[in-house]
PDB file of C-alpha atoms in Angstrom:
ATOM      1  CA  GLY A 529     -21.160  16.367  10.086  1.00  0.00           C
ATOM      2  CA  THR A 530     -18.051  14.326   9.647  1.00  0.00           C
ATOM      3  CA  LEU A 531     -15.764  14.443   6.636  1.00  0.00           C
ATOM      4  CA  LEU A 532     -14.278  11.314   5.106  1.00  0.00           C
ATOM      5  CA  ILE A 533     -10.648  11.971   4.166  1.00  0.00           C
ATOM      6  CA  PHE A 534      -8.549   9.563   2.110  1.00  0.00           C
ATOM      7  CA  ASP A 535      -4.784   9.865   1.843  1.00  0.00           C
ATOM      8  CA  GLU A 536      -3.824   8.576  -1.597  1.00  0.00           C
ATOM      9  CA  VAL A 537      -0.237   9.822  -1.512  1.00  0.00           C
ATOM     10  CA  GLN A 538       1.125   6.279  -1.958  1.00  0.00           C
ATOM     11  CA  CYS A 539      -1.799   4.261  -3.291  1.00  0.00           C
ATOM     12  CA  GLY A 540      -3.314   6.745  -5.733  1.00  0.00           C
ATOM     13  CA  LEU A 541      -2.624   7.665  -9.329  1.00  0.00           C
ATOM     14  CA  GLY A 542      -2.759   4.221 -10.865  1.00  0.00           C
ATOM     15  CA  ARG A 543      -0.820   2.193  -8.309  1.00  0.00           C
ATOM     16  CA  SER A 544      -3.929   0.158  -7.423  1.00  0.00           C
ATOM     17  CA  GLY A 545      -4.812  -0.427 -11.074  1.00  0.00           C
ATOM     18  CA  GLN A 546      -7.483   2.273 -10.834  1.00  0.00           C
ATOM     19  CA  LEU A 547      -6.756   5.967 -11.176  1.00  0.00           C
ATOM     20  CA  PHE A 548      -7.567   6.361  -7.475  1.00  0.00           C
ATOM     21  CA  ALA A 549      -7.579   3.498  -4.958  1.00  0.00           C
ATOM     22  CA  TYR A 550     -10.883   4.632  -3.446  1.00  0.00           C
ATOM     23  CA  GLU A 551     -12.597   3.554  -6.675  1.00  0.00           C
ATOM     24  CA  ILE A 552     -12.088  -0.076  -5.652  1.00  0.00           C
ATOM     25  CA  SER A 553     -14.138   0.375  -2.478  1.00  0.00           C
ATOM     26  CA  GLY A 554     -17.015   2.258  -4.053  1.00  0.00           C
ATOM     27  CA  VAL A 555     -16.794   4.823  -1.245  1.00  0.00           C
ATOM     28  CA  THR A 556     -16.166   8.414  -2.334  1.00  0.00           C
ATOM     29  CA  PRO A 557     -14.222  10.613   0.090  1.00  0.00           C
ATOM     30  CA  ASP A 558     -15.098  14.221   0.830  1.00  0.00           C
ATOM     31  CA  LEU A 559     -11.433  15.151   0.649  1.00  0.00           C
ATOM     32  CA  MET A 560      -8.458  13.338  -0.892  1.00  0.00           C
ATOM     33  CA  THR A 561      -4.757  14.116  -0.647  1.00  0.00           C
ATOM     34  CA  LEU A 562      -2.234  13.470  -3.418  1.00  0.00           C
ATOM     35  CA  ALA A 563       1.460  14.202  -3.671  1.00  0.00           C
ATOM     36  CA  LYS A 564       4.491  12.076  -4.541  1.00  0.00           C
ATOM     37  CA  PRO A 565       3.385  10.380  -7.768  1.00  0.00           C
ATOM     38  CA  LEU A 566       1.405  13.329  -9.138  1.00  0.00           C
ATOM     39  CA  ALA A 567       4.384  15.017 -10.805  1.00  0.00           C
ATOM     40  CA  GLY A 568       6.574  11.990 -11.404  1.00  0.00           C
ATOM     41  CA  GLY A 569       8.763  12.630  -8.368  1.00  0.00           C
ATOM     42  CA  LEU A 570       8.893  16.425  -8.520  1.00  0.00           C
ATOM     43  CA  PRO A 571       7.680  18.197  -5.355  1.00  0.00           C
ATOM     44  CA  ILE A 572       3.935  18.770  -5.474  1.00  0.00           C
ATOM     45  CA  GLY A 573       0.986  18.449  -3.141  1.00  0.00           C
ATOM     46  CA  ALA A 574      -2.689  18.516  -3.982  1.00  0.00           C
ATOM     47  CA  VAL A 575      -6.033  18.106  -2.311  1.00  0.00           C
ATOM     48  CA  LEU A 576      -9.212  17.160  -4.147  1.00  0.00           C
ATOM     49  CA  LEU A 577     -12.519  18.198  -2.609  1.00  0.00           C
ATOM     50  CA  THR A 578     -16.146  17.444  -3.223  1.00  0.00           C
ATOM     51  CA  GLU A 579     -18.235  20.435  -4.258  1.00  0.00           C
ATOM     52  CA  ALA A 580     -19.821  20.504  -0.781  1.00  0.00           C
ATOM     53  CA  VAL A 581     -16.427  20.853   0.906  1.00  0.00           C
ATOM     54  CA  ALA A 582     -15.038  23.251  -1.703  1.00  0.00           C
ATOM     55  CA  SER A 583     -17.986  25.586  -1.182  1.00  0.00           C
ATOM     56  CA  CYS A 584     -16.895  26.043   2.460  1.00  0.00           C
ATOM     57  CA  ILE A 585     -13.453  27.452   1.674  1.00  0.00           C
ATOM     58  CA  SER A 586     -12.227  30.511  -0.167  1.00  0.00           C
ATOM     59  CA  PRO A 587      -9.003  31.232  -2.064  1.00  0.00           C
ATOM     60  CA  GLY A 588      -6.223  31.555   0.499  1.00  0.00           C
ATOM     61  CA  ASP A 589      -7.892  29.325   3.118  1.00  0.00           C
ATOM     62  CA  HIS A 590      -5.749  26.375   2.053  1.00  0.00           C
ATOM     63  CA  GLY A 591      -2.112  26.663   1.067  1.00  0.00           C
ATOM     64  CA  SER A 592       0.796  24.397   0.349  1.00  0.00           C
ATOM     65  CA  THR A 593       4.536  24.812  -0.010  1.00  0.00           C
ATOM     66  CA  PHE A 594       4.360  22.367  -2.935  1.00  0.00           C
ATOM     67  CA  ALA A 595       1.383  23.677  -4.890  1.00  0.00           C
ATOM     68  CA  GLY A 596       1.038  25.384  -8.219  1.00  0.00           C
ATOM     69  CA  ALA A 597       4.575  26.035  -9.499  1.00  0.00           C
ATOM     70  CA  PRO A 598       4.420  26.172 -13.335  1.00  0.00           C
ATOM     71  CA  LEU A 599       7.064  23.527 -14.110  1.00  0.00           C
ATOM     72  CA  VAL A 600       5.742  21.062 -11.563  1.00  0.00           C
ATOM     73  CA  SER A 601       2.146  21.717 -12.637  1.00  0.00           C
ATOM     74  CA  ALA A 602       3.079  20.948 -16.249  1.00  0.00           C
ATOM     75  CA  ALA A 603       4.705  17.706 -15.123  1.00  0.00           C
ATOM     76  CA  ALA A 604       1.611  16.824 -13.078  1.00  0.00           C
ATOM     77  CA  ARG A 605      -0.639  17.425 -16.083  1.00  0.00           C
ATOM     78  CA  TYR A 606       1.488  15.112 -18.214  1.00  0.00           C
ATOM     79  CA  VAL A 607       1.592  12.391 -15.537  1.00  0.00           C
ATOM     80  CA  LEU A 608      -2.157  12.596 -14.949  1.00  0.00           C
ATOM     81  CA  GLU A 609      -2.916  12.365 -18.677  1.00  0.00           C
ATOM     82  CA  ARG A 610      -0.641   9.349 -19.079  1.00  0.00           C
ATOM     83  CA  VAL A 611      -1.666   7.482 -15.924  1.00  0.00           C
ATOM     84  CA  SER A 612      -5.399   8.011 -16.454  1.00  0.00           C
ATOM     85  CA  ALA A 613      -5.317   6.389 -19.910  1.00  0.00           C
ATOM     86  CA  PRO A 614      -7.388   3.169 -19.834  1.00  0.00           C
ATOM     87  CA  ALA A 615      -4.621   1.162 -21.532  1.00  0.00           C
ATOM     88  CA  PHE A 616      -2.076   2.325 -18.945  1.00  0.00           C
ATOM     89  CA  LEU A 617      -4.327   1.330 -16.040  1.00  0.00           C
ATOM     90  CA  GLU A 618      -5.021  -2.029 -17.691  1.00  0.00           C
ATOM     91  CA  SER A 619      -1.268  -2.585 -17.939  1.00  0.00           C
ATOM     92  CA  VAL A 620      -0.907  -1.872 -14.209  1.00  0.00           C
ATOM     93  CA  ARG A 621      -3.697  -4.350 -13.429  1.00  0.00           C
ATOM     94  CA  THR A 622      -2.112  -7.008 -15.673  1.00  0.00           C
ATOM     95  CA  SER A 623       1.384  -6.504 -14.229  1.00  0.00           C
ATOM     96  CA  GLY A 624      -0.053  -6.461 -10.717  1.00  0.00           C
ATOM     97  CA  ALA A 625      -1.947  -9.715 -11.236  1.00  0.00           C
ATOM     98  CA  HIS A 626       1.198 -11.363 -12.627  1.00  0.00           C
ATOM     99  CA  LEU A 627       3.266 -10.099  -9.691  1.00  0.00           C
ATOM    100  CA  LYS A 628       0.675 -11.159  -7.119  1.00  0.00           C
ATOM    101  CA  ALA A 629       0.393 -14.668  -8.599  1.00  0.00           C
ATOM    102  CA  GLY A 630       4.174 -15.014  -8.514  1.00  0.00           C
ATOM    103  CA  LEU A 631       4.390 -13.729  -4.948  1.00  0.00           C
ATOM    104  CA  GLU A 632       1.688 -16.177  -3.869  1.00  0.00           C
ATOM    105  CA  LYS A 633       3.573 -19.042  -5.540  1.00  0.00           C
ATOM    106  CA  ILE A 634       6.742 -18.357  -3.526  1.00  0.00           C
ATOM    107  CA  SER A 635       5.029 -17.184  -0.320  1.00  0.00           C
ATOM    108  CA  GLU A 636       2.132 -19.549   0.345  1.00  0.00           C
ATOM    109  CA  PRO A 637       4.274 -22.723   0.673  1.00  0.00           C
ATOM    110  CA  ARG A 638       6.051 -20.875   3.486  1.00  0.00           C
ATOM    111  CA  GLY A 639       2.769 -20.021   5.206  1.00  0.00           C
ATOM    112  CA  LEU A 640       2.895 -16.363   4.165  1.00  0.00           C
ATOM    113  CA  LYS A 641      -0.068 -14.365   2.896  1.00  0.00           C
ATOM    114  CA  VAL A 642       0.094 -11.848   0.037  1.00  0.00           C
ATOM    115  CA  ARG A 643      -2.212  -8.865   0.163  1.00  0.00           C
ATOM    116  CA  GLY A 644      -2.872  -5.743  -1.852  1.00  0.00           C
ATOM    117  CA  THR A 645      -3.877  -4.924  -5.377  1.00  0.00           C
ATOM    118  CA  GLY A 646      -2.326  -3.589  -8.550  1.00  0.00           C
ATOM    119  CA  LEU A 647       1.324  -2.706  -8.020  1.00  0.00           C
ATOM    120  CA  LEU A 648       1.077  -2.109  -4.285  1.00  0.00           C
ATOM    121  CA  LEU A 649       1.452  -5.505  -2.686  1.00  0.00           C
ATOM    122  CA  GLY A 650       2.711  -6.876   0.607  1.00  0.00           C
ATOM    123  CA  VAL A 651       3.862 -10.220   1.905  1.00  0.00           C
ATOM    124  CA  VAL A 652       2.812 -10.680   5.539  1.00  0.00           C
ATOM    125  CA  PHE A 653       5.377 -12.339   7.794  1.00  0.00           C
ATOM    126  CA  PRO A 654       4.732 -13.624  11.320  1.00  0.00           C
ATOM    127  CA  THR A 655       7.515 -11.412  12.705  1.00  0.00           C
ATOM    128  CA  ALA A 656       9.390  -8.258  11.819  1.00  0.00           C
ATOM    129  CA  GLU A 657      12.636 -10.193  12.276  1.00  0.00           C
ATOM    130  CA  GLN A 658      11.763 -12.684   9.538  1.00  0.00           C
ATOM    131  CA  CYS A 659      10.610  -9.922   7.238  1.00  0.00           C
ATOM    132  CA  GLY A 660      13.782  -7.928   7.875  1.00  0.00           C
ATOM    133  CA  ALA A 661      15.911 -10.989   7.179  1.00  0.00           C
ATOM    134  CA  VAL A 662      14.185 -11.488   3.808  1.00  0.00           C
ATOM    135  CA  GLN A 663      14.574  -7.783   3.028  1.00  0.00           C
ATOM    136  CA  LYS A 664      18.302  -8.008   3.769  1.00  0.00           C
ATOM    137  CA  ALA A 665      18.675 -11.191   1.712  1.00  0.00           C
ATOM    138  CA  ALA A 666      16.779  -9.524  -1.151  1.00  0.00           C
ATOM    139  CA  ALA A 667      19.234  -6.613  -1.049  1.00  0.00           C
ATOM    140  CA  GLU A 668      22.049  -9.149  -1.405  1.00  0.00           C
ATOM    141  CA  GLU A 669      20.240 -10.320  -4.568  1.00  0.00           C
ATOM    142  CA  LYS A 670      20.150  -6.674  -5.768  1.00  0.00           C
ATOM    143  CA  LEU A 671      16.381  -6.408  -5.172  1.00  0.00           C
ATOM    144  CA  LEU A 672      15.117  -3.349  -3.338  1.00  0.00           C
ATOM    145  CA  VAL A 673      12.052  -4.001  -1.191  1.00  0.00           C
ATOM    146  CA  LEU A 674      10.860  -2.167   1.895  1.00  0.00           C
ATOM    147  CA  THR A 675       9.136  -3.156   5.094  1.00  0.00           C
ATOM    148  CA  ALA A 676       5.839  -1.685   6.239  1.00  0.00           C
ATOM    149  CA  GLY A 677       3.272  -2.002   8.989  1.00  0.00           C
ATOM    150  CA  ALA A 678       4.904  -3.108  12.201  1.00  0.00           C
ATOM    151  CA  GLY A 679       7.940  -4.183  10.187  1.00  0.00           C
ATOM    152  CA  ASN A 680       6.390  -7.553   9.358  1.00  0.00           C
ATOM    153  CA  ILE A 681       5.170  -6.696   5.851  1.00  0.00           C
ATOM    154  CA  LEU A 682       7.473  -6.871   2.866  1.00  0.00           C
ATOM    155  CA  ARG A 683       6.249  -3.996   0.688  1.00  0.00           C
ATOM    156  CA  ILE A 684       6.425  -4.593  -3.053  1.00  0.00           C
ATOM    157  CA  ALA A 685       5.773  -1.461  -5.120  1.00  0.00           C
ATOM    158  CA  PRO A 686       7.557  -1.517  -8.487  1.00  0.00           C
ATOM    159  CA  ALA A 687       7.387   1.242 -11.068  1.00  0.00           C
ATOM    160  CA  LEU A 688       4.017   1.471 -12.806  1.00  0.00           C
ATOM    161  CA  THR A 689       5.833   0.836 -16.084  1.00  0.00           C
ATOM    162  CA  VAL A 690       7.337  -2.468 -14.912  1.00  0.00           C
ATOM    163  CA  THR A 691       7.516  -5.164 -17.586  1.00  0.00           C
ATOM    164  CA  GLU A 692       6.622  -8.837 -17.267  1.00  0.00           C
ATOM    165  CA  LYS A 693      10.325  -9.646 -17.690  1.00  0.00           C
ATOM    166  CA  ASP A 694      11.175  -7.265 -14.803  1.00  0.00           C
ATOM    167  CA  VAL A 695       8.520  -8.888 -12.610  1.00  0.00           C
ATOM    168  CA  ASP A 696       9.829 -12.375 -13.391  1.00  0.00           C
ATOM    169  CA  GLU A 697      13.405 -11.323 -12.566  1.00  0.00           C
ATOM    170  CA  ALA A 698      12.299  -9.724  -9.291  1.00  0.00           C
ATOM    171  CA  LEU A 699      10.361 -12.850  -8.342  1.00  0.00           C
ATOM    172  CA  GLU A 700      13.439 -15.025  -9.021  1.00  0.00           C
ATOM    173  CA  ARG A 701      15.553 -12.784  -6.797  1.00  0.00           C
ATOM    174  CA  LEU A 702      12.940 -12.735  -4.038  1.00  0.00           C
ATOM    175  CA  ALA A 703      12.604 -16.531  -4.196  1.00  0.00           C
ATOM    176  CA  LYS A 704      16.387 -16.814  -3.697  1.00  0.00           C
ATOM    177  CA  ALA A 705      16.179 -14.406  -0.760  1.00  0.00           C
ATOM    178  CA  MET A 706      13.405 -16.451   0.835  1.00  0.00           C
ATOM    179  CA  GLU A 707      15.432 -19.646   0.374  1.00  0.00           C
ATOM    180  CA  VAL A 708      18.211 -18.055   2.454  1.00  0.00           C
ATOM    181  CA  VAL A 709      15.822 -17.265   5.310  1.00  0.00           C
ATOM    182  CA  PHE A 710      13.512 -20.298   5.051  1.00  0.00           C
ATOM    183  CA  VAL A 711      16.044 -23.115   4.885  1.00  0.00           C
ATOM    184  CA  PRO A 712      14.228 -26.310   3.863  1.00  0.00           C
ATOM    185  CA  GLU A 713      14.174 -28.993   6.551  1.00  0.00           C
ATOM    186  CA  ALA A 714      16.215 -32.133   5.845  1.00  0.00           C
ATOM    187  CA  ALA A 715      14.074 -35.078   4.768  1.00  0.00           C
TER     188      ALA A 715
END
């Protein structure tokens, strides 16, 4: 048989507005990887397995240079308890919806599409050059955004604890950055 493996290193642990992004699709993986967000930035790696997969391995079959240290494990437990709280996930969904609506408001008039869910969103540009120009202009506005995909996606992934005020300020800065790149035509 074939195993379905999901890598939730970036999209898992609340970023999608669900504890795990796969929950949105309704498809359950046989194996799922986690890392970066699990311990709040401390080095950790984890793999979650279905019972069927777990029954095929024994202790020592799978190892990791970032697994099981006591301090990091304690941090991971705290992060998991906090992020899995229903109110926390609802806050991510609310902040994400507010951010997405704001991104659509400044992107769609320029012919740009916004995609994603929760607090992992992207603005799709026709070219990597345009996207890079907006990223550079955003940096001039003191807004840190990254590019993704083939360089034509402006990746927006704020902290899961972002406030509505923070989102509004980021949207203002991004709008200014877009105005630099998308100069309105003279009437």
